[in-house]
CSV table of C-alpha atoms and ligand atoms in Angstrom, one decimal:
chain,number,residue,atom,x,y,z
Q,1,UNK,CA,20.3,-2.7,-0.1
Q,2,UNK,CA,22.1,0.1,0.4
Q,3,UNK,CA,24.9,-0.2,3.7
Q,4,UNK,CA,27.9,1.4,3.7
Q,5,UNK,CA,30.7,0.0,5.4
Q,6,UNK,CA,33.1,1.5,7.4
Q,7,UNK,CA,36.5,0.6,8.4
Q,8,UNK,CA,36.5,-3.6,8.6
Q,9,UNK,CA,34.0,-6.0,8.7
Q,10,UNK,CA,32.1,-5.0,12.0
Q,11,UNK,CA,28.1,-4.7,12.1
Q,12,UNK,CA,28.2,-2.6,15.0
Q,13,UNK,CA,29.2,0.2,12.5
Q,14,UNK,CA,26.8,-0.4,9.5
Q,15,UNK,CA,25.8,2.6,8.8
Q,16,UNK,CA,22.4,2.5,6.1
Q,17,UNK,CA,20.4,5.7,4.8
Q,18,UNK,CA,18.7,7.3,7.4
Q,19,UNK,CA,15.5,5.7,9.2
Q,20,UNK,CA,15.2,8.4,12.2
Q,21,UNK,CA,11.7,9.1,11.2
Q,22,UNK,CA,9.4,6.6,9.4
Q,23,UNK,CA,5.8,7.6,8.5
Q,24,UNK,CA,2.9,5.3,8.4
Q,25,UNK,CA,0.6,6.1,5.3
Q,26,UNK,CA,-2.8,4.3,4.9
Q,27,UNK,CA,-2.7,3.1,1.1
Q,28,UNK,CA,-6.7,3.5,1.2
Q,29,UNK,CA,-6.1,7.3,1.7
Q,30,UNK,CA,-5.3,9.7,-1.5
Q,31,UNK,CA,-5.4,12.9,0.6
Q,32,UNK,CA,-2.5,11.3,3.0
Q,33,UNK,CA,-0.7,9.9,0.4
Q,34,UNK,CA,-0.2,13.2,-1.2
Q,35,UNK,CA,0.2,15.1,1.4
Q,36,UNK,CA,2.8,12.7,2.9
Q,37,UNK,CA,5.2,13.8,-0.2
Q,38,UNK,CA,5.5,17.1,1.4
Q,39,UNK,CA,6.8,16.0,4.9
Q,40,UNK,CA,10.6,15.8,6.3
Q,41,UNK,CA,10.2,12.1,7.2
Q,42,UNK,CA,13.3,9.8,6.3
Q,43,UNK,CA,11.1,6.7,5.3
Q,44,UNK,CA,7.3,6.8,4.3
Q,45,UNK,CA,5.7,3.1,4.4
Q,46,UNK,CA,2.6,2.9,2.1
Q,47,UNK,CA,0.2,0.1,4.1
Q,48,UNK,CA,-1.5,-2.1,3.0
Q,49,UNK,CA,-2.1,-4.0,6.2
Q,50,UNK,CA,-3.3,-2.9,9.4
Q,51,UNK,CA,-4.9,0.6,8.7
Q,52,UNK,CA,-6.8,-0.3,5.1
Q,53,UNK,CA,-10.1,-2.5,5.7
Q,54,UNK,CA,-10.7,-5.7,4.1
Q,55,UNK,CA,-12.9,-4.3,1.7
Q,56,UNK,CA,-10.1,-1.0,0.6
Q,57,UNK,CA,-7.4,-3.2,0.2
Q,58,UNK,CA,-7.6,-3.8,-3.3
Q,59,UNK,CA,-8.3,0.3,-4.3
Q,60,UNK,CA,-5.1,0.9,-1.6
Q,61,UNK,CA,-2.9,-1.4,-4.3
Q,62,UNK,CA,-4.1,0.8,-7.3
Q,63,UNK,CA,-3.7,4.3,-5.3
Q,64,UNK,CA,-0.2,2.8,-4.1
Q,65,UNK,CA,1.0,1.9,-7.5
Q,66,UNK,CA,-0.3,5.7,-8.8
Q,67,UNK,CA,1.4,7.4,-6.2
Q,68,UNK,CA,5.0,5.9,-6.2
Q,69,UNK,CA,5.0,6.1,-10.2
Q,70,UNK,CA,3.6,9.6,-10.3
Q,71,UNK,CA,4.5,11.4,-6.9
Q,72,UNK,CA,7.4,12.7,-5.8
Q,73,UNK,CA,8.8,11.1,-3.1
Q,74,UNK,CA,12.0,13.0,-3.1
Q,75,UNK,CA,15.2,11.1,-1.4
Q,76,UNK,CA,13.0,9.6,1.0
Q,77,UNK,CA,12.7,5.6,1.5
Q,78,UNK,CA,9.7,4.3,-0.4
Q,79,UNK,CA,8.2,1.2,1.1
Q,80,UNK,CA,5.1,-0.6,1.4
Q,81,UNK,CA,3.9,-2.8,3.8
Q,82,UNK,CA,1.7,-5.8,2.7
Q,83,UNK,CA,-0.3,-8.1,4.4
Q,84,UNK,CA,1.1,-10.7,6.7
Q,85,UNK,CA,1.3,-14.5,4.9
Q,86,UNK,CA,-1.5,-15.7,7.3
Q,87,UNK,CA,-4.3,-13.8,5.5
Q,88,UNK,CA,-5.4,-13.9,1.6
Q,89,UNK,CA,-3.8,-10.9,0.6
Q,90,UNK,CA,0.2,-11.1,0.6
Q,91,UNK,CA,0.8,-12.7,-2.5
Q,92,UNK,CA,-0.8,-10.2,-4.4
Q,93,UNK,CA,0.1,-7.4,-2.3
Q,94,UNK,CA,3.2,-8.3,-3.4
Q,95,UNK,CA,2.7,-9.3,-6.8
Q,96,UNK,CA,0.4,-6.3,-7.7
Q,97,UNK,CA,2.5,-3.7,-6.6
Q,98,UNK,CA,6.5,-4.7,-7.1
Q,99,UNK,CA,5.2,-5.2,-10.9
Q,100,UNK,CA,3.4,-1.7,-10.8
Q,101,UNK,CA,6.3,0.4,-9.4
Q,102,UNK,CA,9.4,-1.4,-10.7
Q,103,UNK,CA,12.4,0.5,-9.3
Q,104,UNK,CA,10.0,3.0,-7.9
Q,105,UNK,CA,10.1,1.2,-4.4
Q,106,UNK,CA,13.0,0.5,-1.7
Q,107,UNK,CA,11.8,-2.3,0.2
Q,108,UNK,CA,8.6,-4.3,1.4
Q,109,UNK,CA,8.1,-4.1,4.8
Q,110,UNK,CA,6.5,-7.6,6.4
Q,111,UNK,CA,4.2,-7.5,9.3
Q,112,UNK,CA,3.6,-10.4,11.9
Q,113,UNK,CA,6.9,-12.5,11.1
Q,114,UNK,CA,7.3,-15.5,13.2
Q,115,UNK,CA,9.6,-17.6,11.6
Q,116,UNK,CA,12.7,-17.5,9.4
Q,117,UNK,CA,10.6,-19.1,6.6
Q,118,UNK,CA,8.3,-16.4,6.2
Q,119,UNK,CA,11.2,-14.1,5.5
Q,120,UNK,CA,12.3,-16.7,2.8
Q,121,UNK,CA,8.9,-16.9,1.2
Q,122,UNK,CA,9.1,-13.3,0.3
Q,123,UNK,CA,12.6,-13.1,-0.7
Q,124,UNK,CA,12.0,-15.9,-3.1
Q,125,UNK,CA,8.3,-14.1,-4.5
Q,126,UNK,CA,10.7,-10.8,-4.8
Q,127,UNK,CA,13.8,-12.6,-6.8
Q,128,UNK,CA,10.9,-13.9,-9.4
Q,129,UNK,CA,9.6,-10.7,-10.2
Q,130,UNK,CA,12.9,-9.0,-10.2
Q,131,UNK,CA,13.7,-11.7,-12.9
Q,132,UNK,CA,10.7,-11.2,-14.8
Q,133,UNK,CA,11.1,-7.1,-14.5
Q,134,UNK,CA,14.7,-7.2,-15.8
Q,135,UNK,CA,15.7,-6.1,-12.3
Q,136,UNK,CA,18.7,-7.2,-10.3
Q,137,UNK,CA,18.4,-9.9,-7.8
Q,138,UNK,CA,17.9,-8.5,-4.5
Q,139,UNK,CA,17.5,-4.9,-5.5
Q,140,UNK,CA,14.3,-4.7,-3.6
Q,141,UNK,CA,14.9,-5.1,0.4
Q,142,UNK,CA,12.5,-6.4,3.3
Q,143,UNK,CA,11.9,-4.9,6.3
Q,144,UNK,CA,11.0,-7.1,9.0
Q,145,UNK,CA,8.2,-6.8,11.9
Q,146,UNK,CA,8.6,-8.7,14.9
Q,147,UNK,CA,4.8,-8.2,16.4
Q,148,UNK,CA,4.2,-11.4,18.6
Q,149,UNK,CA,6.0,-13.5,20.4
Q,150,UNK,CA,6.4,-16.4,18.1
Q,151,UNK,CA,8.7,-13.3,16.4
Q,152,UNK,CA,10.7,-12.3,19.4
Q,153,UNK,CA,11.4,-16.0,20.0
Q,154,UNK,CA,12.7,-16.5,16.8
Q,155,UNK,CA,14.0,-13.4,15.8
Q,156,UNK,CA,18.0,-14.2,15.7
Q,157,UNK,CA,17.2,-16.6,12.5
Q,158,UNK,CA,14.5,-14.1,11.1
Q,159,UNK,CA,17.0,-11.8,11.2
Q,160,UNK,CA,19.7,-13.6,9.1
Q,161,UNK,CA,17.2,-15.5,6.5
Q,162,UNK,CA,17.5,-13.1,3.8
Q,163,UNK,CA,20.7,-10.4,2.9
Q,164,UNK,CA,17.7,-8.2,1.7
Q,165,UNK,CA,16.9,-7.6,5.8
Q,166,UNK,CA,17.2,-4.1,6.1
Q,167,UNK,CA,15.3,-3.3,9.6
Q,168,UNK,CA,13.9,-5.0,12.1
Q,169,UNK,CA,10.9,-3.3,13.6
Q,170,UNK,CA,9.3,-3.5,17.0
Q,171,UNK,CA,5.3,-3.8,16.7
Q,172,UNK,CA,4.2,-2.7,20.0
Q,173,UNK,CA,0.5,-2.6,19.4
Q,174,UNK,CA,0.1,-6.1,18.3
Q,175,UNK,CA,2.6,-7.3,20.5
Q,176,UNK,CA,1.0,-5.9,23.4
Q,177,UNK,CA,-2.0,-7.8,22.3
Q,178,UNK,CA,-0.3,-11.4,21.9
Q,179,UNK,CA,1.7,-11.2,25.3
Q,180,UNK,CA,-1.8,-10.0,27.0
Q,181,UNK,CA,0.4,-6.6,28.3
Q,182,UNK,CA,-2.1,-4.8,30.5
Q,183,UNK,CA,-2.7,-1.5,28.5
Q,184,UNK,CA,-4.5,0.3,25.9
Q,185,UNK,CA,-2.0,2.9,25.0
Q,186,UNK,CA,-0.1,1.8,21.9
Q,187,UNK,CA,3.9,1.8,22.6
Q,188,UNK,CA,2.8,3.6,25.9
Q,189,UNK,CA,4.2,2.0,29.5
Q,190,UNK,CA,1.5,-0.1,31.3
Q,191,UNK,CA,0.7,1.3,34.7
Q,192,UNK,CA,1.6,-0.4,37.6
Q,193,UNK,CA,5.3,-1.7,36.1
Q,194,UNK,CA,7.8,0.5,37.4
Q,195,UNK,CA,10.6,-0.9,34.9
Q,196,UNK,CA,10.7,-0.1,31.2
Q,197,UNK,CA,8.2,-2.9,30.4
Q,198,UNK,CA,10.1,-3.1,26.5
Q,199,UNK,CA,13.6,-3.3,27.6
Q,200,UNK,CA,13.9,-7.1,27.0
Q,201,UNK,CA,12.4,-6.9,23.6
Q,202,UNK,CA,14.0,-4.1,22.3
Q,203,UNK,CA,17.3,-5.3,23.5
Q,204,UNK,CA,16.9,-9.0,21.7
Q,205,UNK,CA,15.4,-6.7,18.7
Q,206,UNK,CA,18.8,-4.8,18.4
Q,207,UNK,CA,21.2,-7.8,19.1
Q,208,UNK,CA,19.7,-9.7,16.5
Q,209,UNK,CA,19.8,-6.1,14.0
Q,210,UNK,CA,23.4,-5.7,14.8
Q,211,UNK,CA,24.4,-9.0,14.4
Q,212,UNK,CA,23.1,-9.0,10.5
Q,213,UNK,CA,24.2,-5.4,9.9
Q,214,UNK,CA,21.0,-4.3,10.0
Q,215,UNK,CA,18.7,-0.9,11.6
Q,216,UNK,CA,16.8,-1.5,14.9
Q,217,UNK,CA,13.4,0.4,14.2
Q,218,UNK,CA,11.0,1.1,17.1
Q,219,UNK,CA,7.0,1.1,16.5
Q,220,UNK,CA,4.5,3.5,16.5
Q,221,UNK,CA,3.2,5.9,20.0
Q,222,UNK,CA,-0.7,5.5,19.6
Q,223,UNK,CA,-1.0,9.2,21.5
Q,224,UNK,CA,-0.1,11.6,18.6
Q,225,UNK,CA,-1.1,14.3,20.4
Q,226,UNK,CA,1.4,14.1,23.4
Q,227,UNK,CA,4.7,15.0,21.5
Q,228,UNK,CA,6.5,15.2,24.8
Q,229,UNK,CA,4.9,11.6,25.6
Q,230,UNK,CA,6.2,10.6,22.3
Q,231,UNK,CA,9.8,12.2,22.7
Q,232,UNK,CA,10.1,10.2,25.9
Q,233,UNK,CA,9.2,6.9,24.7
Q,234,UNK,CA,11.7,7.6,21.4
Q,235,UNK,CA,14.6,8.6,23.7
Q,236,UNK,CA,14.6,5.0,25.5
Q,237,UNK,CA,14.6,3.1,22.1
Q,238,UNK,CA,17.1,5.7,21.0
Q,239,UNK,CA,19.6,5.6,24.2
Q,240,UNK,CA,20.1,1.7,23.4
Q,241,UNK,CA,21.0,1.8,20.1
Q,242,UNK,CA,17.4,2.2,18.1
Q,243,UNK,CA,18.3,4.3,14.4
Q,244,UNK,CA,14.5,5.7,14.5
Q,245,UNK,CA,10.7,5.4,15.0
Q,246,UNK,CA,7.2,4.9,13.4
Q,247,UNK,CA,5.7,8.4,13.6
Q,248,UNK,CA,1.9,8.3,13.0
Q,249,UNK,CA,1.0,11.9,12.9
Q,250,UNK,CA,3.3,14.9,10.8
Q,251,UNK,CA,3.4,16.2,14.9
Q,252,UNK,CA,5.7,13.7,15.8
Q,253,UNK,CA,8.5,13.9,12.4
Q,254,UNK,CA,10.6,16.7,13.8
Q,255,UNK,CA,10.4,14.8,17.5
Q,256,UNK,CA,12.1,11.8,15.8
Q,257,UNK,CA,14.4,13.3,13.8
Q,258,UNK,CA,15.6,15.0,16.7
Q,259,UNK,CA,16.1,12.0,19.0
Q,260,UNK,CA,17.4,9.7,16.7
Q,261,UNK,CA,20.2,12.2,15.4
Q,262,UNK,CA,23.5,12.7,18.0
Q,263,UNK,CA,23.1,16.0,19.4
Q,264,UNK,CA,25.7,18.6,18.3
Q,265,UNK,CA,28.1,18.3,21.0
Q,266,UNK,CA,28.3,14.3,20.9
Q,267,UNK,CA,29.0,14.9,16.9
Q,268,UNK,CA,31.9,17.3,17.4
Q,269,UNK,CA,33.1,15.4,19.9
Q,270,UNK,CA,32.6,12.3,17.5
Q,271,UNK,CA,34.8,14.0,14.8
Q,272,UNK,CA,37.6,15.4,17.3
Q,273,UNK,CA,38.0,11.9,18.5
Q,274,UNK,CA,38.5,10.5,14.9
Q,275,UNK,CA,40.9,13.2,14.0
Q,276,UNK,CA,42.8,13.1,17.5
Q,277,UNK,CA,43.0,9.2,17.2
Q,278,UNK,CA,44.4,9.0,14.1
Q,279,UNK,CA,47.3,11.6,14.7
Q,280,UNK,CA,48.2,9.8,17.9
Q,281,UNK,CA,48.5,6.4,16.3
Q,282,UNK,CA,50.7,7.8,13.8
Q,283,UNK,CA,54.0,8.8,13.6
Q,284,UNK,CA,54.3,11.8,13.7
Q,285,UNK,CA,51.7,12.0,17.0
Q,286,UNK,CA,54.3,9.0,19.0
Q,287,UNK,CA,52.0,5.7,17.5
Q,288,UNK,CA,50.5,5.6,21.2
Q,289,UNK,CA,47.3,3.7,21.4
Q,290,UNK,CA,45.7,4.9,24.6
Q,291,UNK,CA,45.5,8.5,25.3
Q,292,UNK,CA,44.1,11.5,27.2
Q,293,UNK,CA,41.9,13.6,24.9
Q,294,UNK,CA,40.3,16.3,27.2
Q,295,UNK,CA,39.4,14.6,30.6
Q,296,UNK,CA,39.0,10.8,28.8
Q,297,UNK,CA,41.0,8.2,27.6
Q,298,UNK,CA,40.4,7.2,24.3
Q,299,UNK,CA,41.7,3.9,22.6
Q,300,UNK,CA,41.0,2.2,19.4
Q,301,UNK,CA,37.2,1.1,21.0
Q,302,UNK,CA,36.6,4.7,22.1
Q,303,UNK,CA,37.3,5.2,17.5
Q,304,UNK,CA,34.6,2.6,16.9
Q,305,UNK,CA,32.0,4.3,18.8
Q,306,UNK,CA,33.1,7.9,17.7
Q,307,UNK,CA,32.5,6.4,14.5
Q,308,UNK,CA,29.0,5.3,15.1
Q,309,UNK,CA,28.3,8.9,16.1
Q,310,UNK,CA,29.9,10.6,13.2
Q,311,UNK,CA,28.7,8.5,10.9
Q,312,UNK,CA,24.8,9.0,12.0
Q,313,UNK,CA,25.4,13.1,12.7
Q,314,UNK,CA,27.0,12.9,8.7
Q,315,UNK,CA,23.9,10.7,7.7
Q,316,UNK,CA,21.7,13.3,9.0
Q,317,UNK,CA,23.5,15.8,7.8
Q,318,UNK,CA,25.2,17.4,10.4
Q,319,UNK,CA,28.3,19.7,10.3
Q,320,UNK,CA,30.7,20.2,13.0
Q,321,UNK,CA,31.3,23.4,14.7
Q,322,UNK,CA,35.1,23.1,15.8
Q,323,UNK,CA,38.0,21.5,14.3
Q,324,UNK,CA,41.1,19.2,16.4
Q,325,UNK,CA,44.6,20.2,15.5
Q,326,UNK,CA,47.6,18.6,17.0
Q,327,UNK,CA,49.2,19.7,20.1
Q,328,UNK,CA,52.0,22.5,19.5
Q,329,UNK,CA,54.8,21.4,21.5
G,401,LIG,C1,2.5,-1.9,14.4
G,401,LIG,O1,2.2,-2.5,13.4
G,401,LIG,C2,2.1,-2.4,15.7
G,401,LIG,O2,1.4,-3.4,15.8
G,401,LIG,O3,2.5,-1.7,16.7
G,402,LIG,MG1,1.1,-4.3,13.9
């Protein structure tokens, strides 16, 4: 896992690598596979699952295991999603490929979890190959989909069964499907609702995210045509807390990477708050605890989420424009 800490023990300020933009790759397709090396996405997934038919599933493993050995992937997440533990397929997904690719991968990505055990059952498959590889335990991490609503029910324990949980992701499309929502458009809003018909599950999705330190990922826009349709939905997941979004089509990588990064005012503003707190609650700035910086009034909370901000603008590799210095006086 990597998560970097900052400041004390508070999840709210977890900061991992980067996840604004994470691109779906079907495992069954070499062209896509190569050309996915070549695109700005923070995190490619590798399926297996949902986008491979039954009969391609066992060619995807091979092209999978070819293509994180001999591609280059560049600093980008490396994960593959396997089949969910209801089917035939997992244990070898599994198997097959963490042996293939060794170090080559970052995490497995689960589909369709609806309990806490089913996060276990792959933690424990993943500490026996690690074992047998000669790798450290727990070097390989899980990402987690919460798809039904068996998941969303019990997602606070899914959450916390296994410290290799990086993400939790939303799976609009087949969670659509098990609540019966009354649409065809995948992570679209059904007509007739005037509300944000994900609200609920996204927020229960993040709670449980933050409360293990983890990201809050939101699922894939089925219209990958409609970049502006796209931008809308990413900038409601985005506005609560979300750290990024499935993106389905190369169209919609820049559109996430966008939305999911602070916007350069909010990250020099980030910074100045930082620099201006620390001054004041020294002693040389009068060790005051609440002050005016500009029109607002900051305090030790208003550091914390300053340091949410800066910490995501530095992830993405932002720089700031203007500097704070202490008030002549
Ligand atoms: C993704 O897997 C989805 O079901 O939306
Ligand atoms: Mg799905």
């Amino acid at each position: 896992m990597t998560v970097t800490q900052i400041g004390p023990i508070d999840t709210g300020t977890a900061v991992h690598r980067p996840r604004r933009s994470c691109l779906a790759v079907p495992g069954s397709s070499p062209k896509m596979l190569t050309k996915a090396q070549s695109l700005p996405a923070d995190q490619v997934f590798l399926d297996l699952e949902d986008s491979v038919a039954p009969g391609a599933k066992e060619s995807a493993r091979a092209n999978i295991v070819s293509t994180l050995l001999e591609g280059d992937w560049g600093d980008k997440i490396r994960v593959v999603r396997v089949n969910d533990w209801t089917t035939q397929w997992t244990y070898r997904d599994v198997i097959h490929v963490v042996e293939g690719v060794g170090t080559h991968l970052d995490c497995i990505m689960l589909p369709k979890v609806q309990s806490a055990e089913q996060v276990v059952a792959l933690d424990l498959l993943l500490a026996q190959i690690e074992t047998a590889l000669g790798l450290s335990i727990g070097q390989i991490g899980i990402e987690v989909q919460i798809e039904n609503a068996a998941g969303l029910v019990h997602v606070d324990t899914i959450a916390s069964a296994s410290l290799r949980t990086e993400t939790i992701i939303f799976g609009p499309a087949d969670f659509m499907a098990s609540i019966n929502m009354k649409s065809l458009v995948v992570g679209g809003q059904p007509p007739g609702y005037t509300a944000d018909a994900y609200h609920y599950i996204l927020m229960r999705i993040l709670m449980a995210a933050r409360t293990n330190g983890q990201q809050a990922i939101d699922g894939p826009f089925g219209r990958v045509k409609d970049v502006e349709g796209f931008t809308e939905v990413a900038r409601r997941s985005a506005s609560l807390g979300f750290d990024g979004k499935w993106v389905l089509h190369p169209s919609q990588i820049d559109a996430a990477n966008d939305v999911y990064s602070p916007s350069q005012e909010d990250y020099d503003r980030a910074e100045e708050i930082v620099d201006a707190y620390a001054w004041y609650t020294s002693a040389a700035g009068g060790n005051r605890g609440a002050v005016m910086l500009g029109d607002e009034m900051i305090d030790e909370a208003s550091r914390k989420m300053a340091l949410v901000v800066s910490a995501k603008g530095r992830a993405a590799g932002m720089t700031r424009t203007r500097q704070w210095t202490p008030p002549a006086d």
